Amino acid sequence: MQELKLPKDFFFGAAMSGPQTEGAWRSGGKLENLWDTWSNEAIDDFHDCVGSYAGNDFTKRHDEDFKLLRSMGLDTMRTSIQWSRFLDENGDVNPEGEAYYHKLFSDAHDAGLEVFVNLYHFDMPTYLFRRGGWENREVVEAYANYAAKAFRAFGKEIRCWFTFNEPIVEPEQRYTAGIWYPFIKNYNRARAVQYNISIAHSLAVREYRVAKAAGLMMDDSRIGLINCFTPPYTKEDPSPADLEAVRMTDGVSNRWWLDIVTKGELPSDVVETLAERGCELPVRPGDDAILREGVVDWLGFNYYHPERVQAPAHDVDEAGCPVFADPYVWPDAVMNESRGWEIYPKGIYDFGMKLAADYPDLDWFVSENGIGIEGERAFKNSDGQIQDDYRIDFVRQHLAWVARAIQEGARCRGYHYWAVIDNWSWNNAFKNRYGFVEVDMQDGYARRPKKSASWLKQVASSHVIMTEEEN
Ligand code: BGP
């Protein structure tokens, strides 16, 4: 066994989001978001017909949940404000929504948790989607107004802010793969959405800097972006076309955001290749100056799986859009079959070292990492506790690679696990469970620590990981 140490000031916490936990979807003046609309229109699309309505009952149980997080040795948590709860249809503050978040944040602080706040977690308000969503620049402006109002309302309560969680995911899930409402399959529209989200991010950072200069934020506040970066790999003996597939996959999914948040610009090679292949971005005069304001103070890196790609079999898809890569199935891949995602702990190290080499001044933290397993009740012991040794192994291996990366110069400041308490996973609902704490749906959302909860407590309080020599 090898003992690996994480720095003393390394923080441990819980990642979550408003739409996946809060529930209370029709109270306090909350408006519909796209998850509520999809749930209303086609509840059969959701696992066991569990729609967005309940979250994981966090609104009612948040005090209990904060105690649980503290009992596991965690010091921080991230959640998101729901745009559809905080503002009304005119873009004005909904007083009940504002009061909701003041209470949530102050209860968390009273419990001894620092709250990181993210402004957007795939939860477009439906009235704005009806106006075109991220394809419409007016909605981008509406987001900047929302961000400005959030900074003004909570600037003296919250130190760590994030503009977006995983801004690559809506272009992918809603506009390319077409597996999330509104089920569009068009690569070029997806890139337009991605571009407009990038402008929205940059406008929000501008609003943040304005609020800070006006003395409305905490002195030591900081702003960042969170993305699910996917370290790209290809075959062991790649052709030039395979390497080109890696360049564009990495360019669109990773470098795009990294260049915005460190240099305030888009990667020019990616933009040029997109244009050459007929994918024009909806650029407006003055956008360069807006993007330049998108530079942030630090970054969140959500890591679940790597991206393995190879040269595409076809250059163009059925919609006439360019195809830059096909998936590559690595014969040695270890899979989490419940989610269909490869488990590759070393990817967190590879990407961390890439950040250290290419963006050496950038601070970051692991803002999500976790494993969702279907049918966990089968792992209950005679006392009814889920024996989730696979989760302990998963987190241990990832943390071991984080510790190695830090020893070799990576500027990783902390680790947030997704999701410490089981929560609602979009259209998978409660199929795959991520938590160190079970949410028992057959017992009114009762919380029950799994075996891994005491292991987490030990690691979070000692900052020591015991691991095999090579993993
Ligand atoms: C991330 C999202 C989270 C969470 C997680 C697990 O991409 O930021 O919201 O859901 O993935 O994915 P899933 O819930 O789809 O299994």
PDB file of C-alpha atoms in Angstrom, residues 28-200:
ATOM      1  CA  GLY A  28     -42.685  30.371  -4.393  1.00  0.00           C
ATOM      2  CA  GLY A  29     -43.510  31.783  -7.808  1.00  0.00           C
ATOM      3  CA  LYS A  30     -41.151  29.438  -9.629  1.00  0.00           C
ATOM      4  CA  LEU A  31     -41.702  29.399 -13.382  1.00  0.00           C
ATOM      5  CA  GLU A  32     -41.397  26.361 -15.639  1.00  0.00           C
ATOM      6  CA  ASN A  33     -38.011  25.405 -16.966  1.00  0.00           C
ATOM      7  CA  LEU A  34     -37.365  22.996 -19.839  1.00  0.00           C
ATOM      8  CA  TRP A  35     -37.196  20.009 -17.451  1.00  0.00           C
ATOM      9  CA  ASP A  36     -40.637  20.807 -16.077  1.00  0.00           C
ATOM     10  CA  THR A  37     -41.986  21.283 -19.597  1.00  0.00           C
ATOM     11  CA  TRP A  38     -40.525  18.009 -20.842  1.00  0.00           C
ATOM     12  CA  SER A  39     -41.863  16.237 -17.723  1.00  0.00           C
ATOM     13  CA  ASN A  40     -45.323  17.672 -18.399  1.00  0.00           C
ATOM     14  CA  GLU A  41     -45.311  16.803 -22.083  1.00  0.00           C
ATOM     15  CA  ALA A  42     -43.803  13.283 -22.024  1.00  0.00           C
ATOM     16  CA  ILE A  43     -43.428  11.797 -18.555  1.00  0.00           C
ATOM     17  CA  ASP A  44     -42.771   8.359 -20.106  1.00  0.00           C
ATOM     18  CA  ASP A  45     -39.387   9.646 -21.260  1.00  0.00           C
ATOM     19  CA  PHE A  46     -38.266   9.689 -17.611  1.00  0.00           C
ATOM     20  CA  HIS A  47     -37.082   6.577 -15.794  1.00  0.00           C
ATOM     21  CA  ASP A  48     -39.997   5.152 -13.783  1.00  0.00           C
ATOM     22  CA  CYS A  49     -41.959   8.243 -14.865  1.00  0.00           C
ATOM     23  CA  VAL A  50     -40.221  10.401 -12.238  1.00  0.00           C
ATOM     24  CA  GLY A  51     -40.133  13.928 -13.627  1.00  0.00           C
ATOM     25  CA  SER A  52     -38.461  17.114 -12.449  1.00  0.00           C
ATOM     26  CA  TYR A  53     -41.059  17.863  -9.811  1.00  0.00           C
ATOM     27  CA  ALA A  54     -39.530  16.445  -6.659  1.00  0.00           C
ATOM     28  CA  GLY A  55     -35.768  16.821  -6.976  1.00  0.00           C
ATOM     29  CA  ASN A  56     -34.510  14.873  -3.991  1.00  0.00           C
ATOM     30  CA  ASP A  57     -36.712  16.780  -1.535  1.00  0.00           C
ATOM     31  CA  PHE A  58     -33.855  19.147  -0.672  1.00  0.00           C
ATOM     32  CA  THR A  59     -36.177  22.112  -0.146  1.00  0.00           C
ATOM     33  CA  LYS A  60     -37.781  20.346   2.807  1.00  0.00           C
ATOM     34  CA  ARG A  61     -34.710  18.526   4.040  1.00  0.00           C
ATOM     35  CA  HIS A  62     -31.832  20.886   3.471  1.00  0.00           C
ATOM     36  CA  ASP A  63     -30.989  21.306   7.168  1.00  0.00           C
ATOM     37  CA  GLU A  64     -30.747  17.547   7.552  1.00  0.00           C
ATOM     38  CA  ASP A  65     -28.608  17.366   4.399  1.00  0.00           C
ATOM     39  CA  PHE A  66     -26.211  20.077   5.585  1.00  0.00           C
ATOM     40  CA  LYS A  67     -25.676  18.136   8.822  1.00  0.00           C
ATOM     41  CA  LEU A  68     -24.997  14.992   6.813  1.00  0.00           C
ATOM     42  CA  LEU A  69     -22.423  16.769   4.646  1.00  0.00           C
ATOM     43  CA  ARG A  70     -20.680  18.122   7.731  1.00  0.00           C
ATOM     44  CA  SER A  71     -20.756  14.688   9.369  1.00  0.00           C
ATOM     45  CA  MET A  72     -18.758  13.383   6.404  1.00  0.00           C
ATOM     46  CA  GLY A  73     -16.048  15.986   6.958  1.00  0.00           C
ATOM     47  CA  LEU A  74     -17.039  18.205   4.015  1.00  0.00           C
ATOM     48  CA  ASP A  75     -16.455  21.953   4.224  1.00  0.00           C
ATOM     49  CA  THR A  76     -17.931  23.251   0.958  1.00  0.00           C
ATOM     50  CA  MET A  77     -20.854  22.611  -1.388  1.00  0.00           C
ATOM     51  CA  ARG A  78     -21.910  23.871  -4.768  1.00  0.00           C
ATOM     52  CA  THR A  79     -25.447  24.334  -5.909  1.00  0.00           C
ATOM     53  CA  SER A  80     -27.131  26.476  -8.545  1.00  0.00           C
ATOM     54  CA  ILE A  81     -29.668  29.238  -8.423  1.00  0.00           C
ATOM     55  CA  GLN A  82     -32.595  28.417 -10.690  1.00  0.00           C
ATOM     56  CA  TRP A  83     -33.158  31.303 -13.075  1.00  0.00           C
ATOM     57  CA  SER A  84     -36.816  30.234 -13.210  1.00  0.00           C
ATOM     58  CA  ARG A  85     -37.137  30.678  -9.431  1.00  0.00           C
ATOM     59  CA  PHE A  86     -35.152  33.872  -8.984  1.00  0.00           C
ATOM     60  CA  LEU A  87     -36.602  36.046 -11.772  1.00  0.00           C
ATOM     61  CA  ASP A  88     -40.092  36.569 -13.125  1.00  0.00           C
ATOM     62  CA  GLU A  89     -41.083  36.705 -16.796  1.00  0.00           C
ATOM     63  CA  ASN A  90     -40.194  40.386 -16.990  1.00  0.00           C
ATOM     64  CA  GLY A  91     -36.668  39.708 -15.812  1.00  0.00           C
ATOM     65  CA  ASP A  92     -37.375  41.273 -12.411  1.00  0.00           C
ATOM     66  CA  VAL A  93     -36.486  39.660  -9.102  1.00  0.00           C
ATOM     67  CA  ASN A  94     -39.164  37.353  -7.719  1.00  0.00           C
ATOM     68  CA  PRO A  95     -39.053  38.308  -4.006  1.00  0.00           C
ATOM     69  CA  GLU A  96     -40.038  34.791  -2.903  1.00  0.00           C
ATOM     70  CA  GLY A  97     -37.284  33.303  -5.037  1.00  0.00           C
ATOM     71  CA  GLU A  98     -34.745  35.702  -3.597  1.00  0.00           C
ATOM     72  CA  ALA A  99     -35.885  34.883  -0.045  1.00  0.00           C
ATOM     73  CA  TYR A 100     -35.636  31.161  -0.847  1.00  0.00           C
ATOM     74  CA  TYR A 101     -31.932  31.423  -1.700  1.00  0.00           C
ATOM     75  CA  HIS A 102     -31.085  33.849   1.143  1.00  0.00           C
ATOM     76  CA  LYS A 103     -32.463  31.273   3.569  1.00  0.00           C
ATOM     77  CA  LEU A 104     -30.762  28.333   1.861  1.00  0.00           C
ATOM     78  CA  PHE A 105     -27.356  30.029   1.880  1.00  0.00           C
ATOM     79  CA  SER A 106     -27.634  31.287   5.438  1.00  0.00           C
ATOM     80  CA  ASP A 107     -28.725  27.859   6.733  1.00  0.00           C
ATOM     81  CA  ALA A 108     -25.731  26.270   4.945  1.00  0.00           C
ATOM     82  CA  HIS A 109     -23.378  28.841   6.432  1.00  0.00           C
ATOM     83  CA  ASP A 110     -24.872  28.297   9.891  1.00  0.00           C
ATOM     84  CA  ALA A 111     -24.177  24.588   9.450  1.00  0.00           C
ATOM     85  CA  GLY A 112     -20.512  25.370   8.723  1.00  0.00           C
ATOM     86  CA  LEU A 113     -20.535  24.924   4.937  1.00  0.00           C
ATOM     87  CA  GLU A 114     -19.229  27.416   2.408  1.00  0.00           C
ATOM     88  CA  VAL A 115     -21.588  27.601  -0.590  1.00  0.00           C
ATOM     89  CA  PHE A 116     -20.276  27.933  -4.156  1.00  0.00           C
ATOM     90  CA  VAL A 117     -22.970  29.262  -6.469  1.00  0.00           C
ATOM     91  CA  ASN A 118     -23.422  28.379 -10.107  1.00  0.00           C
ATOM     92  CA  LEU A 119     -25.864  30.398 -12.197  1.00  0.00           C
ATOM     93  CA  TYR A 120     -26.954  27.919 -14.836  1.00  0.00           C
ATOM     94  CA  HIS A 121     -27.233  24.130 -14.841  1.00  0.00           C
ATOM     95  CA  PHE A 122     -29.053  23.148 -18.088  1.00  0.00           C
ATOM     96  CA  ASP A 123     -32.232  24.834 -16.775  1.00  0.00           C
ATOM     97  CA  MET A 124     -33.432  27.240 -19.448  1.00  0.00           C
ATOM     98  CA  PRO A 125     -36.700  28.932 -18.377  1.00  0.00           C
ATOM     99  CA  THR A 126     -39.371  27.745 -20.794  1.00  0.00           C
ATOM    100  CA  TYR A 127     -40.685  31.215 -21.665  1.00  0.00           C
ATOM    101  CA  LEU A 128     -37.182  32.092 -22.881  1.00  0.00           C
ATOM    102  CA  PHE A 129     -36.836  28.834 -24.779  1.00  0.00           C
ATOM    103  CA  ARG A 130     -40.084  29.748 -26.564  1.00  0.00           C
ATOM    104  CA  ARG A 131     -38.260  32.889 -27.763  1.00  0.00           C
ATOM    105  CA  GLY A 132     -35.467  30.781 -29.248  1.00  0.00           C
ATOM    106  CA  GLY A 133     -33.422  29.885 -26.182  1.00  0.00           C
ATOM    107  CA  TRP A 134     -29.655  30.102 -26.703  1.00  0.00           C
ATOM    108  CA  GLU A 135     -30.176  30.621 -30.432  1.00  0.00           C
ATOM    109  CA  ASN A 136     -31.567  34.087 -29.729  1.00  0.00           C
ATOM    110  CA  ARG A 137     -29.211  36.908 -28.672  1.00  0.00           C
ATOM    111  CA  GLU A 138     -32.039  38.490 -26.662  1.00  0.00           C
ATOM    112  CA  VAL A 139     -31.939  35.446 -24.400  1.00  0.00           C
ATOM    113  CA  VAL A 140     -28.182  35.922 -24.046  1.00  0.00           C
ATOM    114  CA  GLU A 141     -28.895  39.508 -22.905  1.00  0.00           C
ATOM    115  CA  ALA A 142     -31.595  38.203 -20.542  1.00  0.00           C
ATOM    116  CA  TYR A 143     -29.007  35.884 -18.980  1.00  0.00           C
ATOM    117  CA  ALA A 144     -26.637  38.824 -18.418  1.00  0.00           C
ATOM    118  CA  ASN A 145     -29.482  40.661 -16.655  1.00  0.00           C
ATOM    119  CA  TYR A 146     -30.138  37.566 -14.520  1.00  0.00           C
ATOM    120  CA  ALA A 147     -26.454  37.284 -13.588  1.00  0.00           C
ATOM    121  CA  ALA A 148     -26.242  40.988 -12.690  1.00  0.00           C
ATOM    122  CA  LYS A 149     -29.299  40.693 -10.425  1.00  0.00           C
ATOM    123  CA  ALA A 150     -27.902  37.570  -8.732  1.00  0.00           C
ATOM    124  CA  PHE A 151     -24.585  39.319  -7.996  1.00  0.00           C
ATOM    125  CA  ARG A 152     -26.450  42.249  -6.499  1.00  0.00           C
ATOM    126  CA  ALA A 153     -28.749  40.069  -4.384  1.00  0.00           C
ATOM    127  CA  PHE A 154     -26.173  37.611  -3.034  1.00  0.00           C
ATOM    128  CA  GLY A 155     -22.806  39.305  -3.588  1.00  0.00           C
ATOM    129  CA  LYS A 156     -22.186  39.826   0.118  1.00  0.00           C
ATOM    130  CA  GLU A 157     -23.100  36.221   0.991  1.00  0.00           C
ATOM    131  CA  ILE A 158     -21.272  34.170  -1.634  1.00  0.00           C
ATOM    132  CA  ARG A 159     -17.544  34.179  -2.324  1.00  0.00           C
ATOM    133  CA  CYS A 160     -17.233  31.645  -5.174  1.00  0.00           C
ATOM    134  CA  TRP A 161     -19.333  32.177  -8.289  1.00  0.00           C
ATOM    135  CA  PHE A 162     -19.614  30.224 -11.551  1.00  0.00           C
ATOM    136  CA  THR A 163     -21.354  31.372 -14.708  1.00  0.00           C
ATOM    137  CA  PHE A 164     -22.191  27.948 -16.163  1.00  0.00           C
ATOM    138  CA  ASN A 165     -21.986  24.264 -15.415  1.00  0.00           C
ATOM    139  CA  GLU A 166     -20.888  22.247 -18.455  1.00  0.00           C
ATOM    140  CA  PRO A 167     -21.750  24.710 -21.234  1.00  0.00           C
ATOM    141  CA  ILE A 168     -20.842  22.027 -23.797  1.00  0.00           C
ATOM    142  CA  VAL A 169     -23.677  19.739 -22.660  1.00  0.00           C
ATOM    143  CA  GLU A 170     -26.771  21.546 -23.970  1.00  0.00           C
ATOM    144  CA  PRO A 171     -25.243  21.942 -27.460  1.00  0.00           C
ATOM    145  CA  GLU A 172     -24.486  18.236 -27.325  1.00  0.00           C
ATOM    146  CA  GLN A 173     -27.576  16.721 -25.697  1.00  0.00           C
ATOM    147  CA  ARG A 174     -30.259  19.090 -26.994  1.00  0.00           C
ATOM    148  CA  TYR A 175     -28.866  20.112 -30.380  1.00  0.00           C
ATOM    149  CA  THR A 176     -26.512  17.380 -31.695  1.00  0.00           C
ATOM    150  CA  ALA A 177     -27.366  14.000 -30.194  1.00  0.00           C
ATOM    151  CA  GLY A 178     -30.992  15.133 -29.895  1.00  0.00           C
ATOM    152  CA  ILE A 179     -31.625  13.010 -26.815  1.00  0.00           C
ATOM    153  CA  TRP A 180     -32.844  15.864 -24.588  1.00  0.00           C
ATOM    154  CA  TYR A 181     -35.798  18.114 -25.282  1.00  0.00           C
ATOM    155  CA  PRO A 182     -36.211  19.674 -27.913  1.00  0.00           C
ATOM    156  CA  PHE A 183     -34.429  16.719 -29.646  1.00  0.00           C
ATOM    157  CA  ILE A 184     -32.609  18.605 -32.410  1.00  0.00           C
ATOM    158  CA  LYS A 185     -29.873  16.860 -34.422  1.00  0.00           C
ATOM    159  CA  ASN A 186     -27.910  19.578 -36.103  1.00  0.00           C
ATOM    160  CA  TYR A 187     -24.187  20.082 -35.473  1.00  0.00           C
ATOM    161  CA  ASN A 188     -24.154  23.589 -36.911  1.00  0.00           C
ATOM    162  CA  ARG A 189     -27.031  24.802 -34.724  1.00  0.00           C
ATOM    163  CA  ALA A 190     -25.231  23.259 -31.762  1.00  0.00           C
ATOM    164  CA  ARG A 191     -22.135  25.342 -32.486  1.00  0.00           C
ATOM    165  CA  ALA A 192     -24.274  28.488 -32.745  1.00  0.00           C
ATOM    166  CA  VAL A 193     -25.717  27.669 -29.317  1.00  0.00           C
ATOM    167  CA  GLN A 194     -22.197  27.047 -27.992  1.00  0.00           C
ATOM    168  CA  TYR A 195     -21.050  30.386 -29.371  1.00  0.00           C
ATOM    169  CA  ASN A 196     -23.965  32.271 -27.830  1.00  0.00           C
ATOM    170  CA  ILE A 197     -23.410  30.591 -24.458  1.00  0.00           C
ATOM    171  CA  SER A 198     -19.793  31.752 -24.683  1.00  0.00           C
ATOM    172  CA  ILE A 199     -21.007  35.329 -25.178  1.00  0.00           C
ATOM    173  CA  ALA A 200     -23.443  34.879 -22.275  1.00  0.00           C
TER     174      ALA A 200
END
